[in-house]
Amino acid sequence: TGEVMPAGGEFRKHEDEDRSFHGSRLRMNPNVVKAQYAVRGEIVNRAKIVSQEVAQGKHPFDTVVWCNIGNPQKVGQQPITFIRQLLSLCEYPQLLDNPAVTQLFPSDVCERARALIADVPGGTGSYSESPGVPALRRMVAEAVQRRDGGCKCDPEDIYLLDGASAGVHLMMRLLLRPAENDAMLVPIPQYPLYSATLALYGGSLVPYYLDEDQAWGLNIDELKKALAEARRKGQCVRAIAVINPGNPTGQCLSYENQVDIIKLCAEEDLVLIADEVYQENVYASSKKFTSFKKVATETGLAYKFPIVSLHSTSKGFIGECGRRGGFMEMIGFPDAARDQIFKLASINLCPNISGQIATSLMMNPPQEGEPSYELYMKEKTGILESLKRRATTLVSSLNKLEGVTCNEAEGALYAFPRIRLPARAVEAAAEQGKSPDGFYCMEMLMNTGIVVVPGSGFGQKDGTYHFRTTFLPSESEIGSVIERLSKFHADFLKKYS
Ligand SMILES: Cc1ncc(COP(=O)(O)O)c(CN[C@@H]2CONC2=O)c1O
């Protein structure tokens, strides 16, 4: 069914032909064709065209608002000064020899930079060890130990990454065996990195549904039923992915939920993939982040089964998405698996050094009394408090719309409202071969310029429709975004009622 690249022939793009070349065709990996990633799907691709057309006055709005992706600096969030100052000096150490440097950079930044430069053999342009620069891994491990109230963290368990995505890919490659009917438990709604990588590496997704009526709570009995049902069907469930705080749902797990999950993994021989990239994004005063590693330690089950915990420089208040920084902490993996993980990391040579440095700085911020501390805390607090205000404003506005309900965004960067759509809208969507919420989101784009992602891209209970939006537009513009969205929603209901 596939196509074969012509031997020796140059493969040219065929706009008006059937994409064959010299009669030959390109045979592609069907898993690649099967994988989907809605965060940058059809709506976003259309939005790119619209954003070019807006300048020519072709649309009833003058800006496209990118609410499809948690990309804070794309929509105006400022980088953290401390991080950028240190990266600047690490990228061009000669600055430190310039007498003017002390006028441009605080003394603690200069000292840190000298230490980092000494710690990174060959500088930021050199390959490092595949798991990352040893000194930076140690810095991250010490910080994880402090974060978790003293729970031991071995630097050998820390792998620095080109973003948390790289850690998920690595784990999927390690665990999913062809022709073994391997599967993974994934929350629904889920961040589509999980469904996409399962498709890419030949695994299958076993859904466990979060309960929208219980603030997207996780029901451990539901999880156990999903596991038993999958096994009954002959699926070999290898792991469970947990996203805490949740994406797209924003819920923060209770400590009890976490204990239940850990006990289940230990009893059922499951690898726990703890996706904790939003650990700094907790807004609900009744919730606080506790790492699964800490809960496992306090439950007496740490190192009794494999846990891989993921963190990233892309989220939190740092928002260094393009830096491609992050790390995974792996505990409870047998040595034979660790050897294979090292080999997988080696095939990619090493994570980028700038991202490694940013990760070590994310985990080791300025301390009270240091010259950089005051500005750092001002920037951090300013961003997190603003995110909390924007989350509250957006969710309360969404709940005022007819037929819309939206749980509180307890954490992360998103709201995931449920929308009730008129039958005529569902019919119109079907006529265009679109999902109802995909149809709604495309109409939203074409009428308002606001780019969101249909709930169908994250998974949802049959018969329900959602969309995911970030609350990243600045506080000066989020009001107008809400106005545009509210007017669109009312007009849409009128048009299809
Ligand atoms: C839950 C979760 N895990 C991992 C990642 C990947 O992070 P890295 O940038 O470190 O690879 C993301 C990114 N969030 C995507 C990107 O922006 N909006 C999203 O939903 C995420 O939301």
Coordinates of C-alpha atoms and ligand atoms in Angstrom, one line a residue:
T1 CA 0.0 0.0 0.0
G2 CA 3.0 2.3 0.4
E3 CA 5.4 4.0 -1.9
V4 CA 9.1 3.5 -2.5
M5 CA 11.5 6.4 -2.9
P6 CA 13.0 6.1 -6.4
A7 CA 16.5 4.7 -6.2
G8 CA 18.9 7.5 -7.1
G9 CA 16.1 9.7 -8.3
E10 CA 15.5 13.0 -6.6
F11 CA 12.2 13.0 -4.8
R12 CA 10.4 16.2 -5.9
K13 CA 7.2 17.7 -4.4
H14 CA 4.3 17.1 -6.8
E15 CA 1.6 19.6 -6.3
D16 CA -0.7 18.6 -9.2
E17 CA 0.2 14.9 -9.6
D18 CA -0.6 11.9 -7.6
R19 CA 2.7 12.3 -5.7
S20 CA 4.3 9.4 -7.5
F21 CA 7.6 9.9 -9.3
H22 CA 8.9 7.9 -12.2
G23 CA 6.0 5.6 -11.5
S24 CA 7.5 4.7 -8.1
R25 CA 6.0 5.7 -4.8
L26 CA 7.3 6.4 -1.2
R27 CA 6.6 3.6 1.3
M28 CA 6.1 5.2 4.7
N29 CA 5.9 3.8 8.2
P30 CA 2.2 3.3 8.8
N31 CA 2.7 4.1 12.5
V32 CA 3.9 7.6 11.5
V33 CA 0.8 8.1 9.3
K34 CA -1.4 6.9 12.2
A35 CA 0.1 9.2 14.8
Q36 CA -1.9 12.5 15.5
Y37 CA -1.0 15.6 17.5
A38 CA -3.9 17.9 17.8
V39 CA -2.1 20.7 19.6
R40 CA -0.6 21.6 16.2
G41 CA -3.3 20.1 14.0
E42 CA -5.8 21.3 11.3
I43 CA -7.1 24.4 13.2
V44 CA -3.5 25.6 13.8
N45 CA -2.5 25.0 10.2
R46 CA -5.5 27.0 9.0
A47 CA -4.7 29.7 11.5
K48 CA -1.3 30.2 10.0
I49 CA -2.9 31.1 6.7
V50 CA -5.5 33.3 8.4
S51 CA -2.8 35.2 10.2
Q52 CA -1.2 36.1 6.8
E53 CA -4.6 37.1 5.4
V54 CA -5.5 39.3 8.4
A55 CA -2.9 41.9 7.2
Q56 CA -4.8 42.1 3.9
G57 CA -8.0 42.9 5.8
K58 CA -9.6 39.6 4.7
H59 CA -11.1 38.8 8.2
P60 CA -13.4 40.5 10.7
F61 CA -10.6 40.8 13.2
D62 CA -7.1 42.3 13.2
T63 CA -5.1 39.8 15.2
V64 CA -4.9 36.0 15.6
V65 CA -4.7 35.0 19.2
W66 CA -2.7 31.7 19.7
C67 CA -4.5 30.0 22.6
N68 CA -3.7 26.5 21.2
I69 CA -0.4 25.9 22.9
G70 CA 1.2 26.5 26.2
N71 CA 3.9 28.7 24.7
P72 CA 4.0 31.7 27.1
Q73 CA 6.9 33.7 25.6
K74 CA 5.1 33.6 22.1
V75 CA 2.3 35.6 23.6
G76 CA 4.3 38.1 25.5
Q77 CA 5.5 36.6 28.8
Q78 CA 9.0 37.9 29.5
P79 CA 11.9 35.5 30.2
I80 CA 13.3 35.3 33.7
T81 CA 16.3 37.8 33.9
F82 CA 18.5 35.5 36.0
I83 CA 18.2 32.6 33.5
R84 CA 19.0 34.8 30.5
Q85 CA 21.9 36.6 32.1
L86 CA 23.5 33.3 33.0
L87 CA 22.9 31.7 29.6
S88 CA 24.4 34.8 28.0
L89 CA 27.6 34.5 29.9
C90 CA 27.8 30.8 29.4
E91 CA 27.3 31.2 25.6
Y92 CA 30.0 34.0 25.4
P93 CA 32.4 33.6 28.4
Q94 CA 34.7 36.3 27.1
L95 CA 32.2 38.8 28.5
L96 CA 33.5 37.9 31.9
D97 CA 36.9 39.3 31.0
N98 CA 35.4 42.6 30.1
P99 CA 35.7 45.2 33.0
A100 CA 32.2 46.4 32.2
V101 CA 30.7 43.1 33.1
T102 CA 30.2 44.0 36.7
Q103 CA 28.0 47.0 35.5
L104 CA 25.9 44.7 33.4
F105 CA 25.5 41.6 35.5
P106 CA 25.0 41.1 39.3
S107 CA 28.0 39.6 41.1
D108 CA 26.2 36.3 41.9
V109 CA 25.5 35.9 38.2
C110 CA 29.2 36.4 37.4
E111 CA 30.2 33.9 40.1
R112 CA 27.6 31.3 39.0
A113 CA 28.7 31.7 35.4
R114 CA 32.3 31.1 36.2
A115 CA 31.4 28.0 38.1
L116 CA 29.1 26.7 35.3
I117 CA 31.7 27.3 32.6
A118 CA 34.2 25.3 34.7
D119 CA 31.5 22.6 35.1
V120 CA 30.8 22.2 31.4
P121 CA 33.8 20.8 29.7
G122 CA 34.3 22.3 26.2
G123 CA 31.5 24.9 26.8
T124 CA 28.0 25.0 25.3
G125 CA 29.2 24.0 21.9
S126 CA 30.6 20.6 23.0
Y127 CA 28.9 17.3 23.3
S128 CA 28.4 16.2 26.9
E129 CA 27.8 12.8 28.3
S130 CA 24.6 11.3 27.0
P131 CA 22.6 11.6 30.3
G132 CA 23.9 15.2 30.6
V133 CA 26.8 17.1 32.2
P134 CA 27.6 15.3 35.5
A135 CA 27.9 18.5 37.5
L136 CA 24.5 19.7 36.2
R137 CA 22.9 16.3 37.0
R138 CA 24.3 16.7 40.5
M139 CA 22.8 20.2 40.8
V140 CA 19.4 18.9 39.7
A141 CA 19.6 15.9 42.0
E142 CA 20.4 18.1 45.0
A143 CA 17.5 20.3 44.2
V144 CA 15.1 17.4 43.8
Q145 CA 16.2 16.2 47.2
R146 CA 15.4 19.6 48.7
R147 CA 12.1 19.8 46.9
D148 CA 11.1 16.4 48.2
G149 CA 11.9 17.2 51.8
G150 CA 15.1 15.2 51.9
C151 CA 14.1 12.0 50.0
K152 CA 17.3 10.7 48.5
C153 CA 18.0 11.6 44.9
D154 CA 20.9 9.9 43.2
P155 CA 22.4 12.0 40.3
E156 CA 22.7 8.7 38.4
D157 CA 18.9 8.6 38.4
I158 CA 18.7 12.0 36.7
Y159 CA 18.8 12.3 32.9
L160 CA 18.8 15.8 31.4
L161 CA 16.6 16.0 28.3
D162 CA 15.8 18.0 25.2
G163 CA 12.4 18.7 26.8
A164 CA 10.1 16.3 28.6
S165 CA 8.9 15.1 25.2
A166 CA 12.2 13.4 24.7
G167 CA 11.8 11.5 27.9
V168 CA 8.4 10.2 26.9
H169 CA 9.7 9.1 23.5
L170 CA 12.6 7.3 25.2
M171 CA 10.3 5.4 27.6
M172 CA 7.9 4.4 24.8
R173 CA 10.8 3.1 22.8
L174 CA 12.1 1.1 25.8
L175 CA 8.8 -0.4 26.9
L176 CA 6.8 -1.1 23.7
R177 CA 7.7 -4.4 22.1
P178 CA 6.4 -5.1 18.6
A179 CA 3.9 -8.0 18.3
E180 CA 3.5 -8.3 22.0
N181 CA 0.3 -6.3 22.1
D182 CA 1.8 -3.9 24.6
A183 CA -0.4 -1.1 25.9
M184 CA -0.3 1.8 28.3
L185 CA -3.0 3.3 30.6
V186 CA -3.5 7.0 29.6
P187 CA -5.9 9.5 31.2
I188 CA -8.7 10.7 29.0
P189 CA -8.6 13.6 28.4
Q190 CA -4.9 13.3 27.8
Y191 CA -2.0 15.4 26.3
P192 CA -1.7 13.9 22.8
L193 CA 2.0 13.3 23.1
Y194 CA 1.0 10.0 24.8
S195 CA -1.5 8.9 22.1
A196 CA 0.9 10.0 19.4
T197 CA 4.0 8.2 20.8
L198 CA 2.0 5.1 21.5
A199 CA 0.9 5.1 17.8
L200 CA 4.5 5.8 16.7
Y201 CA 6.0 2.9 18.6
G202 CA 3.3 0.4 18.0
G203 CA 1.6 0.3 21.4
S204 CA -2.1 0.7 22.2
L205 CA -3.8 3.2 24.4
V206 CA -5.9 1.9 27.3
P207 CA -8.0 4.9 28.4
Y208 CA -8.9 5.6 32.0
Y209 CA -11.5 8.4 32.1
L210 CA -11.2 11.3 34.5
D211 CA -14.5 12.3 36.0
E212 CA -15.6 15.8 34.8
D213 CA -18.4 15.8 37.3
Q214 CA -15.8 15.3 40.1
A215 CA -13.5 18.2 39.0
W216 CA -11.7 15.8 36.7
G217 CA -10.9 13.6 39.6
L218 CA -9.3 10.2 39.1
N219 CA -11.4 7.2 40.3
I220 CA -9.0 4.4 41.3
D221 CA -11.8 1.8 40.7
E222 CA -12.3 3.1 37.2
L223 CA -8.5 2.8 36.6
K224 CA -8.5 -0.8 38.0
K225 CA -11.5 -1.7 35.8
A226 CA -9.7 -0.3 32.7
L227 CA -6.6 -2.4 33.6
A228 CA -8.6 -5.6 34.1
E229 CA -10.6 -5.1 30.9
A230 CA -7.4 -4.5 28.9
R231 CA -5.8 -7.6 30.3
R232 CA -9.0 -9.6 29.6
K233 CA -8.7 -8.6 26.0
G234 CA -5.1 -9.8 25.9
Q235 CA -3.4 -6.5 26.0
C236 CA -0.1 -6.4 27.9
V237 CA -0.4 -3.2 30.0
R238 CA 3.2 -2.0 30.7
A239 CA 2.7 1.4 32.3
I240 CA 0.4 4.1 33.4
A241 CA 0.9 7.8 32.4
V242 CA -0.3 10.3 35.0
I243 CA -0.2 14.0 34.3
N244 CA -0.3 16.0 37.5
P245 CA -1.3 18.9 37.4
G246 CA -3.3 17.8 34.4
N247 CA -3.2 18.8 30.8
P248 CA -5.8 19.7 29.4
T249 CA -7.9 19.4 32.5
G250 CA -5.9 21.4 35.0
Q251 CA -6.8 19.2 38.0
C252 CA -4.3 18.5 40.8
L253 CA -4.4 15.0 42.2
S254 CA -5.1 14.5 45.9
Y255 CA -2.4 12.9 48.0
E256 CA -4.7 9.9 48.5
N257 CA -5.2 9.5 44.7
Q258 CA -1.4 9.4 44.4
V259 CA -1.0 6.7 47.1
D260 CA -3.7 4.7 45.3
I261 CA -1.9 4.9 42.0
I262 CA 1.5 4.0 43.5
K263 CA 0.0 1.0 45.3
L264 CA -1.7 -0.2 42.1
C265 CA 1.6 0.1 40.1
A266 CA 3.5 -1.8 42.8
E267 CA 0.8 -4.6 42.9
E268 CA 0.3 -4.8 39.2
D269 CA 3.9 -4.5 37.9
L270 CA 3.3 -1.2 36.1
V271 CA 5.8 1.4 35.2
L272 CA 4.6 4.8 36.5
I273 CA 5.2 7.7 34.1
A274 CA 4.7 10.7 36.3
D275 CA 4.4 13.7 34.0
E276 CA 5.0 16.6 36.4
V277 CA 5.9 19.4 34.0
Y278 CA 3.3 21.7 35.7
Q279 CA 4.6 21.2 39.2
E280 CA 5.1 25.0 39.6
N281 CA 1.7 25.8 38.2
V282 CA -0.7 25.2 41.1
Y283 CA -3.3 27.9 41.7
A284 CA -5.9 26.2 43.9
S285 CA -5.3 27.2 47.5
S286 CA -6.5 23.8 48.6
K287 CA -4.0 22.0 46.5
K288 CA -0.2 21.7 46.6
F289 CA 2.2 19.7 44.4
T290 CA 3.8 16.6 45.9
S291 CA 6.0 14.5 43.6
F292 CA 5.1 10.9 43.0
K293 CA 8.7 10.1 44.1
K294 CA 8.0 11.7 47.5
V295 CA 4.6 10.0 47.9
A296 CA 6.3 6.6 47.0
T297 CA 8.9 7.2 49.6
E298 CA 6.4 8.1 52.3
T299 CA 4.3 5.0 51.3
G300 CA 7.4 2.8 51.6
L301 CA 7.2 1.8 48.0
A302 CA 10.0 3.9 46.4
Y303 CA 12.5 1.8 44.4
K304 CA 10.1 -1.2 44.6
F305 CA 8.8 -0.6 41.0
P306 CA 9.9 1.7 38.2
I307 CA 8.9 5.4 38.4
V308 CA 10.0 7.9 35.8
S309 CA 9.2 11.5 36.8
L310 CA 9.3 14.2 34.1
H311 CA 10.0 18.0 34.4
S312 CA 10.6 20.7 31.9
T313 CA 11.8 24.3 31.4
S314 CA 8.8 24.9 29.1
K315 CA 6.2 25.5 31.8
G316 CA 6.0 26.9 35.3
F317 CA 6.8 30.6 35.3
I318 CA 10.0 30.1 33.3
G319 CA 8.3 29.2 30.0
E320 CA 11.6 28.5 28.2
C321 CA 9.8 26.2 25.6
G322 CA 12.2 26.7 22.8
R323 CA 15.2 26.1 25.1
R324 CA 14.3 22.4 25.0
G325 CA 15.3 21.8 28.6
G326 CA 14.1 19.3 31.2
F327 CA 14.9 16.1 33.0
M328 CA 13.6 12.8 34.1
E329 CA 14.3 11.0 37.4
M330 CA 14.2 7.2 37.1
I331 CA 14.0 5.1 40.2
G332 CA 13.2 1.4 40.6
F333 CA 14.5 0.4 37.1
P334 CA 16.6 -2.8 37.0
D335 CA 20.2 -2.4 35.9
A336 CA 19.6 -4.2 32.6
A337 CA 16.9 -1.6 31.8
R338 CA 19.2 1.3 32.9
D339 CA 21.8 0.0 30.5
Q340 CA 19.3 0.1 27.6
I341 CA 18.1 3.6 28.7
F342 CA 21.8 4.8 28.6
K343 CA 22.2 3.2 25.2
L344 CA 19.0 4.9 23.9
A345 CA 20.3 8.3 25.2
S346 CA 23.7 7.6 23.6
I347 CA 22.1 7.2 20.2
N348 CA 21.0 10.8 20.4
L349 CA 24.5 11.8 21.6
C350 CA 23.4 14.4 24.2
P351 CA 20.7 16.9 25.1
N352 CA 21.5 20.5 24.1
I353 CA 23.8 22.2 26.6
S354 CA 21.9 25.5 26.9
G355 CA 18.8 23.5 27.8
Q356 CA 20.8 21.5 30.4
I357 CA 22.1 24.7 32.0
A358 CA 18.6 26.2 32.0
T359 CA 17.3 23.1 33.7
S360 CA 20.0 23.3 36.4
L361 CA 19.1 27.0 36.9
M362 CA 15.3 26.2 37.1
M363 CA 16.1 23.8 39.9
N364 CA 18.7 26.1 41.6
P365 CA 17.3 29.6 41.7
P366 CA 19.0 32.5 43.5
Q367 CA 18.9 32.2 47.3
E368 CA 17.7 34.9 49.7
G369 CA 20.5 37.4 50.3
E370 CA 22.0 37.0 46.9
P371 CA 21.9 40.1 44.6
S372 CA 19.7 38.4 42.0
Y373 CA 17.2 37.0 44.5
E374 CA 14.9 40.0 44.8
L375 CA 14.3 40.5 41.0
Y376 CA 14.0 36.8 40.5
M377 CA 11.2 36.5 43.1
K378 CA 9.5 39.6 41.8
E379 CA 9.4 38.1 38.3
K380 CA 8.4 34.7 39.5
T381 CA 5.6 35.9 41.8
G382 CA 4.4 38.4 39.2
I383 CA 4.0 35.7 36.6
L384 CA 2.4 33.1 38.8
E385 CA -0.1 35.5 40.4
S386 CA -1.0 36.8 37.0
L387 CA -1.6 33.3 35.7
K388 CA -3.8 32.6 38.6
R389 CA -5.9 35.7 38.0
R390 CA -6.2 34.9 34.3
A391 CA -7.3 31.4 35.0
T392 CA -10.0 32.6 37.4
T393 CA -11.2 35.3 35.0
L394 CA -11.3 33.0 32.0
V395 CA -13.0 30.0 33.7
S396 CA -15.7 32.2 35.4
S397 CA -16.4 33.9 32.0
L398 CA -16.7 30.5 30.3
N399 CA -19.2 29.4 32.9
K400 CA -21.4 32.4 32.0
L401 CA -21.9 31.2 28.5
E402 CA -25.1 29.3 27.5
G403 CA -24.5 25.6 27.6
V404 CA -20.9 25.9 28.8
T405 CA -19.5 24.4 32.0
C406 CA -15.9 24.6 32.9
N407 CA -14.1 23.1 36.0
E408 CA -11.7 25.3 37.9
A409 CA -8.2 25.4 36.5
E410 CA -6.5 24.2 39.7
G411 CA -3.2 24.1 37.9
A412 CA -1.3 24.0 34.6
L413 CA -2.0 26.5 31.8
Y414 CA -5.4 25.5 30.3
A415 CA -9.1 25.6 30.6
F416 CA -11.1 22.7 29.1
P417 CA -14.8 23.8 29.0
R418 CA -17.6 21.5 28.0
I419 CA -19.8 23.0 25.3
R420 CA -23.4 21.8 24.5
L421 CA -23.9 22.1 20.8
P422 CA -27.3 22.3 18.9
A423 CA -28.2 19.3 16.8
R424 CA -28.0 21.4 13.6
A425 CA -24.4 22.2 14.5
V426 CA -23.6 18.5 14.9
E427 CA -25.3 17.9 11.6
A428 CA -23.4 20.7 9.9
A429 CA -20.1 19.2 11.2
A430 CA -21.0 15.8 10.0
E431 CA -21.7 17.2 6.5
Q432 CA -18.1 18.6 6.5
G433 CA -16.7 15.4 7.9
K434 CA -15.6 17.2 11.1
S435 CA -16.0 16.4 14.7
P436 CA -18.6 18.7 16.3
D437 CA -16.1 20.4 18.5
G438 CA -13.6 20.6 15.6
F439 CA -16.3 22.4 13.6
Y440 CA -17.0 24.8 16.5
C441 CA -13.3 25.6 16.9
M442 CA -12.9 26.2 13.2
E443 CA -15.9 28.6 13.2
M444 CA -14.4 30.3 16.2
L445 CA -11.1 30.8 14.3
M446 CA -12.8 32.2 11.2
N447 CA -15.1 34.5 13.2
T448 CA -12.7 35.7 16.0
G449 CA -9.1 34.8 15.1
I450 CA -8.9 32.8 18.4
V451 CA -7.0 29.6 18.0
V452 CA -8.1 26.7 20.4
V453 CA -7.9 23.0 20.1
P454 CA -11.0 20.7 19.9
G455 CA -11.6 18.4 22.8
S456 CA -11.6 15.5 20.4
G457 CA -7.9 16.1 20.1
F458 CA -7.4 15.1 23.8
G459 CA -10.2 12.5 24.1
Q460 CA -13.5 12.9 25.9
K461 CA -16.5 10.8 26.9
D462 CA -18.7 9.9 23.9
G463 CA -21.4 12.5 23.3
T464 CA -19.5 15.3 25.1
Y465 CA -17.8 18.2 23.3
H466 CA -15.0 20.4 24.7
F467 CA -12.2 22.7 23.6
R468 CA -8.9 23.5 25.2
T469 CA -7.7 27.1 25.5
T470 CA -4.7 28.5 27.3
F471 CA -5.1 31.4 29.6
L472 CA -1.8 32.9 28.4
P473 CA -2.9 36.1 26.6
S474 CA -1.8 39.0 28.7
E475 CA -4.1 40.5 31.3
S476 CA -4.4 43.6 29.1
E477 CA -5.8 41.5 26.2
I478 CA -7.6 38.6 27.9
G479 CA -10.6 40.7 28.4
S480 CA -11.0 41.4 24.7
V481 CA -10.4 37.7 24.0
I482 CA -13.2 36.8 26.3
E483 CA -15.5 39.3 24.7
R484 CA -14.7 38.0 21.2
L485 CA -15.3 34.4 22.4
S486 CA -18.5 35.2 24.2
K487 CA -20.0 37.0 21.2
F488 CA -19.0 34.2 18.9
H489 CA -20.6 31.6 21.1
A490 CA -23.9 33.5 21.3
D491 CA -23.9 34.0 17.5
F492 CA -23.0 30.3 16.9
L493 CA -25.9 29.1 19.0
K494 CA -28.3 31.4 17.2
K495 CA -27.0 30.4 13.8
Y496 CA -27.5 26.6 14.5
S497 CA -30.4 26.6 16.9
Ligands
LIG1 C1 1.8 17.3 30.1 C2 2.9 17.7 29.2 N1 4.0 16.8 29.1 C3 5.1 17.1 28.3 C4 5.1 18.3 27.5 C5 6.3 18.5 26.6 O1 7.1 19.5 27.2 P1 8.5 19.8 26.6 O2 8.4 21.2 26.0 O3 9.4 19.8 27.8 O4 8.9 18.8 25.6 C6 4.0 19.1 27.5 C7 4.0 20.4 26.7 N2 2.8 21.0 26.6 C8 2.2 21.2 25.2 C9 3.0 22.2 24.5 O5 2.2 23.4 24.7 N3 0.9 23.1 25.0 C10 0.8 21.7 25.3 O6 -0.2 21.1 25.5 C11 2.9 18.8 28.4 O7 1.8 19.6 28.4

